[in-house]
PDB file of C-alpha atoms in Angstrom:
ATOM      1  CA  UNK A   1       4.481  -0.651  21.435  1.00 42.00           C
ATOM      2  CA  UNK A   2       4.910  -4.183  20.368  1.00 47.00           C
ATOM      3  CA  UNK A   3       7.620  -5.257  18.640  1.00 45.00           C
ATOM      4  CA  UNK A   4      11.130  -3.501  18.701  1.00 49.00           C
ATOM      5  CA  UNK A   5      11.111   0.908  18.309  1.00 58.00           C
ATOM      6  CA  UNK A   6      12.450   2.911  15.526  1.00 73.00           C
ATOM      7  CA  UNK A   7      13.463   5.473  17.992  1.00 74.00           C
ATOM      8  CA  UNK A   8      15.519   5.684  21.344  1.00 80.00           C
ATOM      9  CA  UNK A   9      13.857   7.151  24.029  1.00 80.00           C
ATOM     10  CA  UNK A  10      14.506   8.684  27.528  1.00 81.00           C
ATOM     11  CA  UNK A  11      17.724   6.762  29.159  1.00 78.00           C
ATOM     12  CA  UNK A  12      17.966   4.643  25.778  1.00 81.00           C
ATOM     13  CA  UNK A  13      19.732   7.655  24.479  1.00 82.00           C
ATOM     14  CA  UNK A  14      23.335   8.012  25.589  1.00 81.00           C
ATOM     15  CA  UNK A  15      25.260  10.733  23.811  1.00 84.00           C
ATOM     16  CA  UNK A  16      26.515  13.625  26.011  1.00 86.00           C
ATOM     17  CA  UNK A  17      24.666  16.660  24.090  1.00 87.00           C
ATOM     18  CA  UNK A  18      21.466  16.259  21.927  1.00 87.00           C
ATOM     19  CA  UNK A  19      19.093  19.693  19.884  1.00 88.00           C
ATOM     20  CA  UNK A  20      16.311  19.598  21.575  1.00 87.00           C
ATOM     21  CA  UNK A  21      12.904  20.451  20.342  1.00 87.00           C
ATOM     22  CA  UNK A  22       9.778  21.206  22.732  1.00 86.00           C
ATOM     23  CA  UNK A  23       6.520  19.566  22.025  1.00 82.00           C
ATOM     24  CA  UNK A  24       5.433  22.421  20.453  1.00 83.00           C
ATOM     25  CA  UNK A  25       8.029  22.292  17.929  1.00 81.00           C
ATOM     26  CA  UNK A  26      10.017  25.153  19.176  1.00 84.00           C
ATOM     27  CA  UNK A  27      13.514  24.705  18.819  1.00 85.00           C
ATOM     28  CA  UNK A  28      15.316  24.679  22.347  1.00 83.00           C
ATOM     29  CA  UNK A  29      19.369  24.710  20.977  1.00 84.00           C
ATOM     30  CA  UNK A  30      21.817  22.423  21.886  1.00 87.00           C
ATOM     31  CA  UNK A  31      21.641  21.419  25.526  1.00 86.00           C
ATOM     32  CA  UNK A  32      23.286  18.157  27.766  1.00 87.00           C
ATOM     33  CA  UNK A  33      21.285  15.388  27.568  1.00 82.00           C
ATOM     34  CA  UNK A  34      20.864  15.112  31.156  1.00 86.00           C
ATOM     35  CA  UNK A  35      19.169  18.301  31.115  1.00 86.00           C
ATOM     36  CA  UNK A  36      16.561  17.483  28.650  1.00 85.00           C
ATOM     37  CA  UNK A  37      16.282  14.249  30.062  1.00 87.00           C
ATOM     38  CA  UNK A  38      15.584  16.503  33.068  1.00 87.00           C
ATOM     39  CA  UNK A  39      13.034  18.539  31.276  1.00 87.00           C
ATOM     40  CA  UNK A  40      11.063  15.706  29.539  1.00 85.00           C
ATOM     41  CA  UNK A  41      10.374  14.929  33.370  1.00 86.00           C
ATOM     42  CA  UNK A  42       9.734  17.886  34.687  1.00 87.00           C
ATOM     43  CA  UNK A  43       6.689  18.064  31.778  1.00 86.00           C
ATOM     44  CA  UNK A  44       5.704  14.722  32.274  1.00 86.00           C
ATOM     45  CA  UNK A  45       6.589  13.392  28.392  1.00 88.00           C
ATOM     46  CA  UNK A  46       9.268  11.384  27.085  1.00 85.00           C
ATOM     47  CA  UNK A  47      12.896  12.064  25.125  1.00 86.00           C
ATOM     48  CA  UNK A  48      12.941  10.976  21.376  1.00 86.00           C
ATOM     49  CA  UNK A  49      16.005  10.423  19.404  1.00 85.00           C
ATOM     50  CA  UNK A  50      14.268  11.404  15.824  1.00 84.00           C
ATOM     51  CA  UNK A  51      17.554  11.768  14.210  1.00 82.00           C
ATOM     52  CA  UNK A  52      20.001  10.057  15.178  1.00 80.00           C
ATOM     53  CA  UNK A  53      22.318  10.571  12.661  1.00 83.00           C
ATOM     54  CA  UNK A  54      22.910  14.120  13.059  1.00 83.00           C
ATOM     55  CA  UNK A  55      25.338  15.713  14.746  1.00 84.00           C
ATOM     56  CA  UNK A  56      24.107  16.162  17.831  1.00 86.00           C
ATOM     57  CA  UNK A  57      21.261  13.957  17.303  1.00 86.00           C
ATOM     58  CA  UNK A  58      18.041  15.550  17.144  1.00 89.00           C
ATOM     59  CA  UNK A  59      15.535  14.721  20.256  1.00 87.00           C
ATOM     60  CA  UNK A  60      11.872  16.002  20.689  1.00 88.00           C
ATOM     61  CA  UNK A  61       9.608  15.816  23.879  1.00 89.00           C
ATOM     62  CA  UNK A  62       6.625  14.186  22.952  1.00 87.00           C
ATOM     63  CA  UNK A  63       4.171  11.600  24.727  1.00 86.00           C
ATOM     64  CA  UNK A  64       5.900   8.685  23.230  1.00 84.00           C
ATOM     65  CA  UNK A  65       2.464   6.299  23.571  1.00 84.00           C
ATOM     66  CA  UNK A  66       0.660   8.985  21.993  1.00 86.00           C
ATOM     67  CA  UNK A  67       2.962   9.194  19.076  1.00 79.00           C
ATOM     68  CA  UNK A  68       3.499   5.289  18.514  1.00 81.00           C
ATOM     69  CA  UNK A  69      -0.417   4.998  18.407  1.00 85.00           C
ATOM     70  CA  UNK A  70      -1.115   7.488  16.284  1.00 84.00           C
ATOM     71  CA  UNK A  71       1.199   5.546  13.591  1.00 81.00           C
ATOM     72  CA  UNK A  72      -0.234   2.398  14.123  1.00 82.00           C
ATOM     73  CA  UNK A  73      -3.661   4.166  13.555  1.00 83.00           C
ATOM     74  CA  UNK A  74      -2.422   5.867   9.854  1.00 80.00           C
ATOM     75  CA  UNK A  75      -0.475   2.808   8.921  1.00 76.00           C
ATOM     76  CA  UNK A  76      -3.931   0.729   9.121  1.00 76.00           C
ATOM     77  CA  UNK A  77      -6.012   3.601   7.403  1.00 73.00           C
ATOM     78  CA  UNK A  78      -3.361   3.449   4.832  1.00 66.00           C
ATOM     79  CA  UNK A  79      -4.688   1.199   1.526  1.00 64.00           C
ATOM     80  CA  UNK A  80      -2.858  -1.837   1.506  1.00 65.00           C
ATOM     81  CA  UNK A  81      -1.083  -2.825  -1.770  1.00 70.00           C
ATOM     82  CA  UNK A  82      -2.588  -3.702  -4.618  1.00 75.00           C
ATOM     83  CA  UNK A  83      -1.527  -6.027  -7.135  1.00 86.00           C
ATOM     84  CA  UNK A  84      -2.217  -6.835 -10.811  1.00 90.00           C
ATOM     85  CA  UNK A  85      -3.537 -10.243 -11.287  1.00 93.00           C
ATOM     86  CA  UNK A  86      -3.597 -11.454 -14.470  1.00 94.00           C
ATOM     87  CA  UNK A  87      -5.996 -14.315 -16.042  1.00 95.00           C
ATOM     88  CA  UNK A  88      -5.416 -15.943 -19.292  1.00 95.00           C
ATOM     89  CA  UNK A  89      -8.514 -17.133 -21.473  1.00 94.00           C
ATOM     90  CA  UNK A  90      -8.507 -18.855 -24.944  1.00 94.00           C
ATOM     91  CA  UNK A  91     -11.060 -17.718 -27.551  1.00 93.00           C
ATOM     92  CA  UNK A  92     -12.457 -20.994 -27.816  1.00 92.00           C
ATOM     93  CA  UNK A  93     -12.859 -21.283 -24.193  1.00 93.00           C
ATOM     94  CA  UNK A  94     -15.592 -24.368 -22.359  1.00 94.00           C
ATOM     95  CA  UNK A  95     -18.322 -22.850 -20.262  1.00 94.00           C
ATOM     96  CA  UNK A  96     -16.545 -24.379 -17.234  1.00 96.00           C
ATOM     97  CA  UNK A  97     -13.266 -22.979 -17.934  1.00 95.00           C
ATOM     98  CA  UNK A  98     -14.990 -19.886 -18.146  1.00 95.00           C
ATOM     99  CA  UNK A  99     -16.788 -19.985 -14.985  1.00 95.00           C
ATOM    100  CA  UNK A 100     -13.236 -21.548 -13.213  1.00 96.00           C
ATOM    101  CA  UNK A 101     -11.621 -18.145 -14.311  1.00 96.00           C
ATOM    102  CA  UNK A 102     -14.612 -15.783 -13.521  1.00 95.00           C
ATOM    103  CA  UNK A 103     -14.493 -17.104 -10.111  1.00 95.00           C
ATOM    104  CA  UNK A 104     -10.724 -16.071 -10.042  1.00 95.00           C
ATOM    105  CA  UNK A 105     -11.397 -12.686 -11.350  1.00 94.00           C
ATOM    106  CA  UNK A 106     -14.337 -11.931  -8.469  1.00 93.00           C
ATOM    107  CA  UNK A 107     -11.936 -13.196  -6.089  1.00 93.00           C
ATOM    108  CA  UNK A 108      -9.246 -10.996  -6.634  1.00 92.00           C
ATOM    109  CA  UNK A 109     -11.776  -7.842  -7.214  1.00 91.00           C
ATOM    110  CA  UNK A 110     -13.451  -8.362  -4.103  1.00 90.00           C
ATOM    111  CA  UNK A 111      -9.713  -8.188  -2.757  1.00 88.00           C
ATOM    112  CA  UNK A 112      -8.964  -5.011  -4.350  1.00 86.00           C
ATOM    113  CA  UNK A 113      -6.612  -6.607  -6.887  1.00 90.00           C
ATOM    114  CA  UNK A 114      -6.536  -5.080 -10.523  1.00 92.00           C
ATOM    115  CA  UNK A 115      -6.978  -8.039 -13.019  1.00 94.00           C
ATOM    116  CA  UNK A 116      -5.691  -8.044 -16.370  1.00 95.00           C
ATOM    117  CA  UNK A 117      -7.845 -10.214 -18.839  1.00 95.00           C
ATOM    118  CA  UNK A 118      -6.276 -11.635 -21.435  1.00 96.00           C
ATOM    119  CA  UNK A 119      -7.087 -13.612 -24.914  1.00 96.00           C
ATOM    120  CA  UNK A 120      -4.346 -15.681 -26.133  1.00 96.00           C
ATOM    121  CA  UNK A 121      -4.493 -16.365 -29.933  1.00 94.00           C
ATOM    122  CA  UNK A 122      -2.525 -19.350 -31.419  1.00 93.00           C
ATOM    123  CA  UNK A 123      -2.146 -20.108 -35.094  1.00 91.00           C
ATOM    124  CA  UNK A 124      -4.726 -18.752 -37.410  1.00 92.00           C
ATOM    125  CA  UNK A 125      -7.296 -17.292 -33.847  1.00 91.00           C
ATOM    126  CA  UNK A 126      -5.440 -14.315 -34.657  1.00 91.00           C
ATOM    127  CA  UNK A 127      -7.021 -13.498 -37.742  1.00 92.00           C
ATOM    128  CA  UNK A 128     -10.643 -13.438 -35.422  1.00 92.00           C
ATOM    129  CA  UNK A 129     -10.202 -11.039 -32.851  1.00 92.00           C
ATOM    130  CA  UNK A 130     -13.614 -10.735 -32.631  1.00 93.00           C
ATOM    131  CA  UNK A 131     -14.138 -13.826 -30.391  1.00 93.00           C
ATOM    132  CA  UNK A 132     -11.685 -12.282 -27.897  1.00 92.00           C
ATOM    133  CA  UNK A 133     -13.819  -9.182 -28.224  1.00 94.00           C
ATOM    134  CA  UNK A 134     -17.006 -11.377 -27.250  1.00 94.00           C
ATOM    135  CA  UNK A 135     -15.278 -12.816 -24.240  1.00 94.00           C
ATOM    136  CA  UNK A 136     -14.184  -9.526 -22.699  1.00 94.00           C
ATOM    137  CA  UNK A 137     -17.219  -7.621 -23.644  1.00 93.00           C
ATOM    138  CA  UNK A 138     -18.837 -10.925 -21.801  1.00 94.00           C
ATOM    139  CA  UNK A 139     -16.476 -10.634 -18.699  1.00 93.00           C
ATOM    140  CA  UNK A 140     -17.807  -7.018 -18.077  1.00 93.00           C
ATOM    141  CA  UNK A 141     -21.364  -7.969 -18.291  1.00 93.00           C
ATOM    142  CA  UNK A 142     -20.863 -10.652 -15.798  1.00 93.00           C
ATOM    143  CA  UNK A 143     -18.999  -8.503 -13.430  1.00 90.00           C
ATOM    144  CA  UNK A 144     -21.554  -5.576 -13.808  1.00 86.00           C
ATOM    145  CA  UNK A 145     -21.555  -2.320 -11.965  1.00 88.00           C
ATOM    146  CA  UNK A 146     -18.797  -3.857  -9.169  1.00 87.00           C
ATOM    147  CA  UNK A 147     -15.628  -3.038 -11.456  1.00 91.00           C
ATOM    148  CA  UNK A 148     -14.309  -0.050 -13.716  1.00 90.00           C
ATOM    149  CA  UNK A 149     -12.726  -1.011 -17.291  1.00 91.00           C
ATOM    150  CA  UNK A 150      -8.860   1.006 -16.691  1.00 90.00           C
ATOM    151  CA  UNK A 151      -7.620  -0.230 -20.321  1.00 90.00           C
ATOM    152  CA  UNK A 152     -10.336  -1.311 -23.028  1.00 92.00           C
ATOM    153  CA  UNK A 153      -9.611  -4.293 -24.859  1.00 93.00           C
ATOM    154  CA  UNK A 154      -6.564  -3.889 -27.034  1.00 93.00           C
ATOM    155  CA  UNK A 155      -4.507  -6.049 -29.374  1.00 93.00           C
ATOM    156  CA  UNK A 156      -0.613  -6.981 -28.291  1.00 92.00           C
ATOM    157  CA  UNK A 157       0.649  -8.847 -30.520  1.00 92.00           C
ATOM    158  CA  UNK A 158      -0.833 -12.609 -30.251  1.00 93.00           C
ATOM    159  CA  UNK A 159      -2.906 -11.281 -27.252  1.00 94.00           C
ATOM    160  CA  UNK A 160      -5.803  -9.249 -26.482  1.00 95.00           C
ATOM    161  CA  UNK A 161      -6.058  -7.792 -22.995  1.00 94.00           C
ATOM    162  CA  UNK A 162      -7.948  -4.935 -20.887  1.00 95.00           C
ATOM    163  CA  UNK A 163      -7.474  -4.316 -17.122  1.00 94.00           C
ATOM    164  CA  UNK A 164     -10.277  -4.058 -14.642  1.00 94.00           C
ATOM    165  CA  UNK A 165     -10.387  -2.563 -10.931  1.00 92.00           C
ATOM    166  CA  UNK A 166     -13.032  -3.016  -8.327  1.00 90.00           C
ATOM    167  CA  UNK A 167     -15.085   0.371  -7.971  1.00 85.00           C
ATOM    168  CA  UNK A 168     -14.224   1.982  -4.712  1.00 75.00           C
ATOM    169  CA  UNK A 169     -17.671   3.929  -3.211  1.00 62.00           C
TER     170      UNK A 169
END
């Protein structure tokens, strides 16, 4: 395994008595570690410290290249942190602005990223939430059947937001 191990194994382990446990999960007692050391041989597996803080520290005889690749394999099946992105719009926004910020929101979608739209109003806007509406509702229709609206468009204060996800098939 690259990279240094979590656990100490075979003659890495140097404490006079260890509670063993066979690979079948059986519990074995308390025994020297010599003798499990011996016994780990004798069945062709390695000795892993799994708990080393306990008193004695538990060990378990296990294929330890079996074990360490079988974590790799979950950790990389495992879905990989998402984030919430968030892009800002104005309600009088310029087509190019617009398109600048789509691009950001397909980006992060097509990364698995939630994105949080959101209008700000300034001065008097505020008193038209309706254009916000427009550019949301428009952000949606752009973005089509890809993404899933999480939050609909609601008013906070001076700002009007909604998040979207990517749909996962």
């Amino acid at each position: 395994m690259p990279g240094q191990r979590k656990h100490r194994i075979n003659d890495q382990i140097n404490v006079p008595q260890v509670r063993l446990i066979d690979a079948d999960g059986e519990q074995l007692g308390v025994v020297p570690a010599e003798a499990a050391r011996a016994r780990a041989l004798e069945k062709q597996l390695d000795l892993v410290e799994v708990a080393p803080n306990s008193e004695p520290p538990v060990c378990r005889l296990m294929d330890y290249g079996k074990h360490a690749y079988r974590i790799s394999k979950e950790q990389k099946q495992r879905p990989h942190n998402t984030q919430l992105k968030e892009v800002k719009f104005r309600p009088k926004i310029d087509q190019h602005d617009y398109d600048f910020k789509m691009k950001h929101i397909q980006r992060f979608l097509t990364q698995g990223h939630m994105v949080k739209a959101t209008i700000m109003f300034r001065g008097r806007e505020v008193v038209h939430p309706e254009y916000g509406r427009k550019i949301l509702d428009r952000v949606v229709d752009e973005l089509g059947p890809t993404v899933r609206v999480d939050n609909p468009p609601k008013m906070e204060g001076r700002l009007m937001s909604m998040i979207i996800t990517p749909k996962r098939d």
